[in-house]
Each structure stands twice: as structure tokens, then as C-alpha cells.
Amino acid sequence: MADNLLDAIQLRKEFGGLVASNNVDFAIPRGSIVSLIGPNGAGKTTFFNMLTGVYKPTAGRILFDGEDITGKPPHAITERGIGRTFQNIRLFPLMTAVENVLVGMNCRLRGGIIGAIIRPPRVRREEKLARERARELLAYSGLPTRHTELARSLPYGDQRRLEVARALATEPKLLLLDEPTAGMNPQETADFIGFVSRLPDDRGLTVLLIEHDMKVVMGVSDRVTVLEYGEKIAEGTPGEVQRNERVIEAYLGKGATE
Amino acid sequence: MLALWLLINLVKDPTEFFSVAVIGLTNGSVYALIALGYTLVYGILQLINFAHGDVFSLGGLLSATVILDAFDLTAASSAVAIVIGVAVSLLIAVAFSSALNTTVELVGYRRLRNAPRLAPLITAVGMSFILQNVGLYFWGPNYTSTDNLIPNSAAFSIGGVDFQWDNLVVILLTMPLLLALTWLVTSTRQGKAMRATSQDPEAAAMMGINVNRTISFTFALAGGLAGAAGLLYVLQFTTIRFDQGFQLGLIAFTAAVLGGIGNLAGAVLGAVIIGLIEAFNEGLEWHAAGSDWTRSIVFGLLIAILVFRPEGLLGERTPEGA
Amino acid sequence: MSTARATFTERWRQLPDVVQRLALPALVLLLAILYPWYFGGLPGAFPAVETAVIMLIFTVMALGLNVVVGYAGLLDLGYVAFYAAGAYVAAWLASVQFEQVTFHLGSIGIVDTLPGIHISIWIVLVAAALFTTIVGVLIGLPTLRLRGDYLAIVTLGFGEIVPQVVRNGDDFGGFDLTHGTFGISPIDSIGFGNTLNDTLGLPASYQTSTNRAELFYLTALALLLFTVFCSVRLRDSRLGRAWIAIREDETAAAAMGVPLMRTKTWSYATGAFFGGLAGAFYAVFKSGAFPSDFFFNFSIFILCMVILGGMGSVWGVIVGGLVLSYLDREGLAKVGSFASDVLNRPIDVPKYAFGVYGAIIVAMMLFRPAGMIPEKRHRLEIDEGVESAAVASAEQGGDGRRGDG
């Protein structure tokens, strides 16, 4: 694990008797784009939820940037530098786009309750800078206007972009994207994948993509890991994975049932 | 500590201890019927139906009126008249409370099924106040009292502990209701539909279950039990007032939580425990806090359970926690 | 006629933005400050000054509860606990209740040898608010982890326990904490004392002043303004955003780095602060803390104000608070006597007050869940020029009401 930003070691999660993640080993090299794929119900989201602290693993450890973050609460993990989006968009619907992004900055800002009421120059300055930065992030994520609209009144594609901007606002080292292209048309998907591929160079980010559609990630990923029924069945470069027999089987099986 | 306190009381005066326990058991039976209503509704909608206690008190008030005005029953009435009168008021109370509870769901909660979780909860609080005031309007601010229809005399006694008729009747009427309910939920089609809906309403709907009807049925069932509890309460205590339901409802809710909300057997167990706690606290001689503190003790217990063991005595830990 | 109006509108638009924005609030404020002096000329339906004091106090409480329910989305059904705690702290610190000790600090209008604790009411108000804040934190820490509906029931439990403790608290092993059902009375007067009266002309003692009602009114108004100021400042801050994020989606908020427990506890503590402050001032106004004031229904009454006005909406909650407390103290009775006159038979409307509140709650949740004056987040950024036009037109309903923010 020479220069891995994240190492998951023998990660296991059981729900009652059901094993949703069966001792999975998983690593994300710094500065890379890694994808976690697998058919629906393969345990991708469970795995994701363990990394982000939503679930506590039954067993195993997660090391992030040299620190053990196993079982830490979500906000503590975010504070350490893991930002995320949600598969089924989860914005704060009655807040504006800018405010959504500002919530993402929550753990990078310092203003407390007394500061909020008295509003000394220090807090004013912090707020002003934060708002400017929020607008930059929105523009960077492909949302140059409509910053003061409520999140719920934005069109679907813009909501996705807003979610990414919000995740970037947490100043992550590692960005987790959970099926970010779900519901996008082919053109939007291509644009989005282009955007993701620039993130490591632009902002020094490492990216973990979760997808059930293999085709989406093949172009951008440095490495691909395939899950099925909570087990890791293959790992390697996109080319290697595509030729892997178990992967083909898993996906053909899936194709037959869909 | 608690066990020790109970033990000392037991040793000091065993007759008193068991007499008090019988009272606790009786109260527990009434609580059980109310608690089941909370648990049924919570199980299916994850909603604390605050109005449930008021359905109970309206059921009780109505049955008191039936006893007083329709049958004109007094302690001097013949046994046959009392049995018939009580049976008819039971039916009326059950029918009325079922209809009322179903209406509450239809008017208040149905539209909010997909609203944020707080919305139906707040509505339930409002509903409770509306029902209380309905009671206030029709029955006035004072207690409605009946004669003591079932004698307080001992039916039989074991080792000096009297089993009074009124306690006995309440317990004997509760048991078949509980058994019938268990059978209904576990063995009938409608019961299976209820369980399916409570686990996953969407999947249940896809399997051809009429979710709306199932939920209405659940409210009807819960209301019916509350109505029966209302009548039993009147038989036991002979008085009832419009605002008593809210308090009793909260106590019953505590019982449901204690047993594990959503769990039928748990509700009954919890209710019996709460009934006993209450009776011991108010009835025992040696170092009991007394009735001034009963509510604090019950709600203190409620808070303690929710904080330390939210799944209750018989509930299961859900995989994803809170 | 219409041209005159058009010219007026045009001129109005040309005024600086600040003037446009502040004109209406300034006018309202002016009318509020002067109320006791023109009240006499108004029709009988307007509340008496004494009633207005209570309306203002209750509105402070509603705003405090709004921080918990409206901002953070935590249903607190036991807010009366803070109200009671504040009132009793005031009573403990400024009456003869603890006659075992004699301690005076800045108290006015009493002899120095009077037993009991007698601290200046100004300090007492702050102490009561801070005390209830701590109580709020202590209650919050174990319970805020619970899911929303469980939290509701736990707070309800506290709302039941506290009044019972107050009622039965006259004999803790011989120690009289709350003086039982009698309550603690009288409480020392609020005022500035003789020295400040002589030098600055400030009122020496409210209770003995000939302008008692007016003095309490102005002080209550100041408290309300302070509460509004804090509410607005908090709403537009990092903490306020975190609260609202939790209300909107707890999981997403946590994933964005919002510490749930700490943030919720802050909201609970803030709500408790204002509840305690209002409770203490109420006790001082009535010169006593009486257990009959603290019953469970009171929590629902305050909640109803928040729901009627609009959860999270500061201006909405103010309106909701004033309207409901007016109804409670005078309005329902007036409606009742009016209805009795018209229908020519006695109708006791106040008797059904809580039925009315219950009906309001249900009707609002079913037909207008956002309240009479819904919260409007985007107004915060109205100063950002270009986009506001687009916002106004895209806004749902688009009635262009100049309300929140």
C-alpha cells in the first residue's frame, strides 16, 4: 500500500443473516479514478455507506490517508476529506443552490453561535469569502446561473451538478460519486464523465465512481473493481476486467434477467 | 434496588402486596388494550397516533352514557340486565370507536402519508385536542359517573388475597380480546395483509394488497380495542372524563414502547408491567413515592427506555439503527 | 387616480434599496412602540396593554420554539419545561423562598434585611436563560440521538414530569423547593433603582410605578426585538444553515460534514434559552411562579403558534404568536360574547380554546403546511441584483410578497 489514499481491509457487513459485504479488500491509489461496479444488489452501496460512515462495518478496517476511520460518524469522515454524492439525489430542497454549497463548507468554516449573532468582522469576512467560493464551485460544476433558486426548483441535470458542487465544497481529498449519471441522457453522461476525468488534474482529487453500467466507467477509470453478491470477483485495469470470465458471466446473467 | 424494595414490601405484608398486584394486573389489562392500538398503528404507519387515547376516552364516555341513559343501570339492577346492558354498551363502544379512529385516519393522516414525517405526527397532536373538545362539548367538563355495576365483593380469595369481581371481569373480558386479536393478525388474510403492509407498503401494493383498506382496517381494529378499553375502564373505575384519555394514552404508549413498539405481545407485557409499577407505587405502604409521583415515574421510565433500549423488551434491533 | 398610484410606485422604486427594505419594518416598529399611548383611541377589539405584554412574552417563546421545530425540524412537545424552569429560577433568585439565607445583590424596593435571595432582576433574567440553556443541553444530550418521533415523545415526557415536580416539590426530605401548588410569590420588582432614577430618570421600580403596564410593555417589546434579531442572525449563519440542512435531510447533512448531535444540541439550547428568558420575565411580570401556568397543553399552544405562522419563518411565527396569544387572552372571549349576542344564546368559546388550536393545527398541516407566511430562503440573497428578477418569476406562486428576509 505504497501510496494509497484509501485502504479497506477485509471489510465485512452483515444485515441479520445476510452478508452484504464479504471480507472485501479494496484500495484507491492517490490521484487516480477508481470504479466500483457490479450488477444491482451487488453490495456497492453498502460498501459505499461503510466508507462514508453511514454503516458501521461488522468487521474489517478502513484506513484513509494513513488514519483508521473505521466506525467514525459521517461528519467526522467528511471532515477528514471524503466527500460524496447520493445515488438518488439528496439536496436540501428548501435551501438555495448557494446555501446547499455553503452547507458543504460547514466543516471548513469556523463561525459559532456568538459569532452568528454579533457578526464581528471576522465572521462577515468568512461569510463573504464562503459565498464567493460557493459561486465559483457552482460555476465550475456547470451551474453558472440560478444560484439563488431553491434546490427543488432546479431541473434534474442541474440538481446533479449542484450535488457535485456541494460535495466539492467539503474540500475532499477523495470524492465518492454514487451512480452520478443515473437518469442522464447519453450526451449529458459523456459531458459528466469528461468533467470527472479532469478532477484529478484540476483539483488534485482522487475519485471513486460507483456504477452498475460498466460502459460508463471504462473510459475514465484507472482501475476497476467488480462486486457481486457482496464479494469482490475481479479487479484490474478496465481492459483486464472486461476480459474477465466471471465478470462477463455476472453481467450476462444480469442482462438476461433485466 | 427495585427488586429489594418489592421484596421488603412482600415480606412485610404479603396480603397487601398481592392485593395490590391484582389491581395492577387489572389496570394493566386496560392499558394493554390501548397499548395494542398504538402498536398496531405504529407498526403499519410508523406514526404515534396521539389521538388514540382520546378515542379511548370518547368510547368510555359513550358507553357510560349508554349504561346510564339507554339501560338506566344501577347497582340495584338485576344481574341479567347488567350483563345485557354491559354487552350492548361494549358493542356500541367498539363500533363507535372503530368508526371514529378510521375517520381520524381518513380525514387527518391519509393525505399526509407521503409528507415529511413530522406532518402526520403534528396532525395527530391536533386531532387529539379536537377529540378532547368533542368530549368536552357533549359530556361537559365534569366526570361522568355510573353506579358500581360489578360488585367490589370478593369472587374468591386465595390465602387472604381477595379477587374482586370487578377486577376479575375486566381481566376475563380482556383475555378473549387479546386472543382474538392475535388470531386475527397471525392467521387471517386481513392480518397477513397488515403485516405485509407494515413491512413494505410498496411491495404489498404490488402484491395486490389494497394498502388503503388495510390501513383503515388497522385503525378500525385499534379503535375497537380502545372502545372496549373505554368500557372496561368505566366498569372498573365508574367515572371517566373527557381529558383522561390523553394521559392514559401516554401511559399506554409507554407500555407499548417498553414492550417493543410494533410487537403485540410486547405491548401486553409492557402494559402489565406499567400497571404493576403504578399499583405498587400507589398501593404499597413501605416507602412508595405515592400517586403524586406516578406520572413522573412512568414518564421517567419511558425516557429511560427510549434512551437506553429503544427497541424495548421484546423488540428487535433493526439493522440500520435509528 | 390610477396615475397617481403609478407615480407613487415609480417614485418608491427609485428610493434606495435600504429604504425600501426597511420602511415597512420601521413603520411597524414605530406603531408597536407607541401602542400604549394610542391604544385608548382604538376600538374595543384591540388588546389591553396588560394583554399585549403577555402576547409579546408568548411570542418570544414561540420564536424560541421555532429555532427547535422550525429551523432544526426537531419536534419538541415539552417546551413548557423551559418556561417553567425560567419562571422558577426567577422566583428562587428574587423572593423570600429560601429564607434560610439572606443575600442581596442590586435588588430594589426592599429592605436589606429581608431574608431570601434577592438579586437584581436584570441579572436574574440572564441567569434564568443561561440556567435553562444548561437544562436544555442536559436534556438534549441523551435524547437528541433518538429518531424524530421518539424525540417528540421524550420531550413530551419531560413536559409532563417538570410540572409534576413543580407541583410536588415542596417537600424533598423536608426541603421546600417550589412551594407546591401555592407557587412562589411575590417576586421582587424589576426596575433601575433610586440612583439611576435620580440621575438618568429611569424608572425606579416597575411594580410600584403608575406606568406599570407601559413599562412592562416596552421591556417585553425590547425582549422580542432581541429575540427576533437573534433569530434572523442565526438563520442566516453557518449554524442556521446546518440546522435547516438537518431539517431537510439529516443523512445528507451528516454526509456534508454537519455534526448532528452538536448541531441539534445547539438548537435545543437556543430554544431553551429563549423559553427560559420568557418564562422568567413572565414570572416577574406576574410577580410569581405558579404551577397552574405550566401544564402540558401550553407546549401545544406554543407549537400551534409556530405552525400557524409557518415553521422556520420568523415573521410568520411573530404573527402566529401574536394572533394566538391574543385569541387566548382576549379574542376568544370576545368572539364568544359576540356570537352569544348574535345567536342570542350563551356560547362559551374560551372553554373550547384547545379544540380551536387543535383544529388550527390539523387544518394548517393538511392545507397549508408551510404556514400563513412561509419561510422564504432565497430572499436572503435579494441584494444580488441580476438574478432576483428571474427568481421572482420562477418562484412558485410568485405573489411577490415582501415578507421574510
Coordinates of N, CA, C and O in Angstrom, one line a residue, chain A residues 96-162:
Chain A
T96 N -31.4 27.4 -1.1 CA -31.0 27.8 -2.4 C -29.7 27.0 -2.8 O -29.1 26.3 -2.0
A97 N -29.4 27.1 -4.1 CA -28.2 26.4 -4.6 C -27.0 26.8 -3.8 O -26.2 26.0 -3.3
V98 N -26.8 28.2 -3.6 CA -25.7 28.7 -2.9 C -25.6 28.1 -1.5 O -24.6 27.7 -1.0
E99 N -26.8 28.1 -0.8 CA -26.8 27.6 0.5 C -26.5 26.1 0.6 O -25.9 25.7 1.6
N100 N -27.0 25.4 -0.3 CA -26.6 24.0 -0.4 C -25.1 23.8 -0.3 O -24.6 23.0 0.4
V101 N -24.4 24.6 -1.2 CA -23.0 24.5 -1.2 C -22.4 25.0 0.1 O -21.4 24.4 0.6
L102 N -23.0 26.0 0.7 CA -22.4 26.5 1.9 C -22.5 25.5 3.0 O -21.7 25.4 3.9
V103 N -23.6 24.7 3.0 CA -23.7 23.6 4.0 C -22.5 22.7 3.8 O -21.9 22.2 4.8
G104 N -22.1 22.4 2.6 CA -21.0 21.6 2.3 C -19.7 22.1 2.9 O -18.8 21.4 3.3
M105 N -19.6 23.5 3.0 CA -18.4 24.1 3.6 C -18.5 24.1 5.1 O -17.5 24.6 5.8
N106 N -19.6 23.6 5.7 CA -19.8 23.7 7.1 C -18.6 23.4 8.0 O -18.2 24.1 8.9
C107 N -17.9 22.3 7.6 CA -16.8 21.8 8.5 C -15.5 22.6 8.2 O -14.5 22.4 8.9
R108 N -15.5 23.5 7.1 CA -14.3 24.3 6.9 C -14.5 25.7 7.4 O -13.6 26.5 7.3
L109 N -15.7 26.0 7.9 CA -15.9 27.3 8.4 C -15.9 27.3 10.0 O -16.0 26.2 10.6
R110 N -15.7 28.5 10.6 CA -15.5 28.5 12.0 C -16.6 29.1 12.8 O -16.7 29.0 14.0
G111 N -17.4 30.0 12.2 CA -18.3 30.8 12.9 C -19.2 30.0 13.8 O -19.8 29.1 13.5
G112 N -19.2 30.5 15.1 CA -20.1 29.8 16.1 C -21.3 30.6 16.4 O -21.7 31.5 15.7
I113 N -22.0 30.2 17.5 CA -23.3 30.8 17.8 C -23.2 32.3 18.2 O -24.0 33.1 17.7
I114 N -22.2 32.6 18.9 CA -22.0 34.0 19.3 C -21.6 34.8 18.1 O -22.2 35.9 17.9
G115 N -20.7 34.3 17.3 CA -20.3 35.0 16.1 C -21.5 35.2 15.2 O -21.6 36.3 14.5
A116 N -22.4 34.3 15.1 CA -23.6 34.4 14.3 C -24.4 35.5 14.7 O -25.0 36.3 13.9
I117 N -24.6 35.7 16.0 CA -25.4 36.8 16.5 C -24.8 38.2 16.4 O -25.3 39.1 15.9
I118 N -23.5 38.2 16.9 CA -22.8 39.5 16.9 C -22.3 39.9 15.5 O -22.2 41.1 15.2
R119 N -21.9 38.9 14.8 CA -21.4 39.1 13.4 C -20.2 40.0 13.4 O -20.3 41.1 12.8
P120 N -19.1 39.7 14.1 CA -17.9 40.5 14.0 C -17.3 40.5 12.6 O -17.6 39.6 11.8
P121 N -16.4 41.4 12.3 CA -15.8 41.5 11.0 C -15.2 40.2 10.5 O -15.3 39.8 9.4
R122 N -14.6 39.4 11.5 CA -14.0 38.1 11.1 C -15.1 37.2 10.5 O -14.9 36.6 9.4
V123 N -16.3 37.2 11.1 CA -17.3 36.3 10.6 C -17.9 36.8 9.3 O -18.1 36.1 8.4
R124 N -18.0 38.2 9.2 CA -18.5 38.8 8.0 C -17.6 38.4 6.8 O -18.1 38.0 5.7
R125 N -16.3 38.5 7.1 CA -15.3 38.2 6.0 C -15.4 36.7 5.6 O -15.5 36.4 4.4
E126 N -15.5 35.9 6.6 CA -15.6 34.5 6.3 C -16.8 34.1 5.5 O -16.8 33.4 4.5
E127 N -18.0 34.8 5.9 CA -19.2 34.5 5.1 C -19.1 35.0 3.7 O -19.5 34.3 2.7
K128 N -18.5 36.2 3.5 CA -18.4 36.8 2.2 C -17.5 35.9 1.3 O -17.9 35.5 0.2
L129 N -16.4 35.5 1.8 CA -15.5 34.6 1.1 C -16.2 33.3 0.7 O -16.1 32.8 -0.4
A130 N -16.9 32.7 1.7 CA -17.6 31.5 1.5 C -18.6 31.6 0.4 O -18.7 30.7 -0.5
R131 N -19.3 32.7 0.4 CA -20.3 32.8 -0.7 C -19.7 33.0 -2.1 O -20.2 32.4 -3.0
E132 N -18.6 33.7 -2.1 CA -17.9 33.8 -3.4 C -17.4 32.5 -3.9 O -17.6 32.1 -5.0
R133 N -16.8 31.7 -2.9 CA -16.3 30.4 -3.3 C -17.4 29.5 -3.7 O -17.2 28.7 -4.6
A134 N -18.5 29.6 -3.0 CA -19.7 28.7 -3.4 C -20.1 29.0 -4.9 O -20.3 28.1 -5.6
R135 N -20.1 30.3 -5.2 CA -20.5 30.6 -6.6 C -19.4 30.1 -7.6 O -19.8 29.6 -8.7
E136 N -18.2 30.2 -7.2 CA -17.1 29.6 -8.1 C -17.3 28.1 -8.3 O -17.3 27.6 -9.4
L137 N -17.6 27.4 -7.2 CA -17.7 26.0 -7.3 C -18.9 25.6 -8.1 O -18.9 24.7 -8.9
L138 N -20.0 26.4 -8.0 CA -21.2 26.1 -8.8 C -20.9 26.3 -10.3 O -21.2 25.5 -11.1
A139 N -20.2 27.4 -10.6 CA -19.8 27.6 -12.0 C -18.9 26.5 -12.5 O -19.1 26.0 -13.6
Y140 N -17.9 26.2 -11.6 CA -17.0 25.1 -12.0 C -17.8 23.8 -12.3 O -17.4 23.0 -13.2
S141 N -18.8 23.5 -11.5 CA -19.5 22.3 -11.7 C -20.6 22.3 -12.8 O -21.4 21.4 -13.0
G142 N -20.6 23.5 -13.5 CA -21.5 23.5 -14.7 C -22.8 24.2 -14.3 O -23.8 24.0 -15.0
L143 N -22.9 25.0 -13.3 CA -24.1 25.7 -12.9 C -23.8 27.2 -12.8 O -23.7 27.8 -11.7
P144 N -23.6 27.9 -14.0 CA -23.1 29.3 -13.9 C -24.2 30.3 -13.4 O -23.9 31.3 -12.9
T145 N -25.5 29.9 -13.5 CA -26.5 30.8 -13.1 C -27.5 30.1 -12.1 O -27.3 29.0 -11.7
R146 N -28.6 30.7 -11.8 CA -29.7 30.2 -11.0 C -29.2 29.8 -9.6 O -29.7 28.9 -8.9
H147 N -28.2 30.6 -9.1 CA -27.6 30.3 -7.8 C -28.6 30.5 -6.7 O -28.4 30.0 -5.6
T148 N -29.5 31.4 -6.8 CA -30.4 31.8 -5.7 C -31.7 31.1 -5.8 O -32.7 31.4 -5.1
E149 N -31.8 30.1 -6.7 CA -33.1 29.3 -6.7 C -33.0 28.2 -5.7 O -32.0 27.7 -5.4
L150 N -34.2 27.9 -5.3 CA -34.3 26.7 -4.4 C -33.9 25.5 -5.1 O -34.2 25.3 -6.3
A151 N -33.2 24.6 -4.4 CA -32.7 23.4 -5.0 C -33.8 22.6 -5.6 O -33.6 22.0 -6.7
R152 N -35.0 22.6 -5.0 CA -36.0 21.7 -5.5 C -36.6 22.2 -6.9 O -37.2 21.5 -7.6
S153 N -36.4 23.5 -7.2 CA -36.9 24.0 -8.4 C -35.9 23.9 -9.6 O -36.3 24.4 -10.7
L154 N -34.8 23.4 -9.3 CA -33.8 23.2 -10.4 C -34.2 22.0 -11.2 O -34.7 21.0 -10.7
P155 N -33.8 22.0 -12.5 CA -34.1 20.8 -13.3 C -33.1 19.7 -12.9 O -32.1 19.9 -12.3
Y156 N -33.5 18.5 -13.3 CA -32.8 17.3 -12.8 C -31.3 17.4 -13.0 O -30.5 17.1 -12.1
G157 N -30.9 17.7 -14.2 CA -29.4 17.7 -14.5 C -28.7 18.7 -13.6 O -27.6 18.4 -13.1
D158 N -29.3 19.9 -13.4 CA -28.7 20.9 -12.5 C -28.6 20.4 -11.1 O -27.7 20.8 -10.4
Q159 N -29.6 19.7 -10.7 CA -29.5 19.1 -9.3 C -28.3 18.2 -9.1 O -27.7 18.2 -8.1
R160 N -28.1 17.4 -10.2 CA -26.9 16.5 -10.1 C -25.6 17.4 -10.0 O -24.7 17.1 -9.2
R161 N -25.6 18.4 -10.8 CA -24.4 19.3 -10.8 C -24.2 20.0 -9.5 O -23.1 20.1 -8.9
L162 N -25.4 20.4 -8.9 CA -25.4 21.0 -7.6 C -24.8 20.1 -6.5 O -24.1 20.5 -5.6

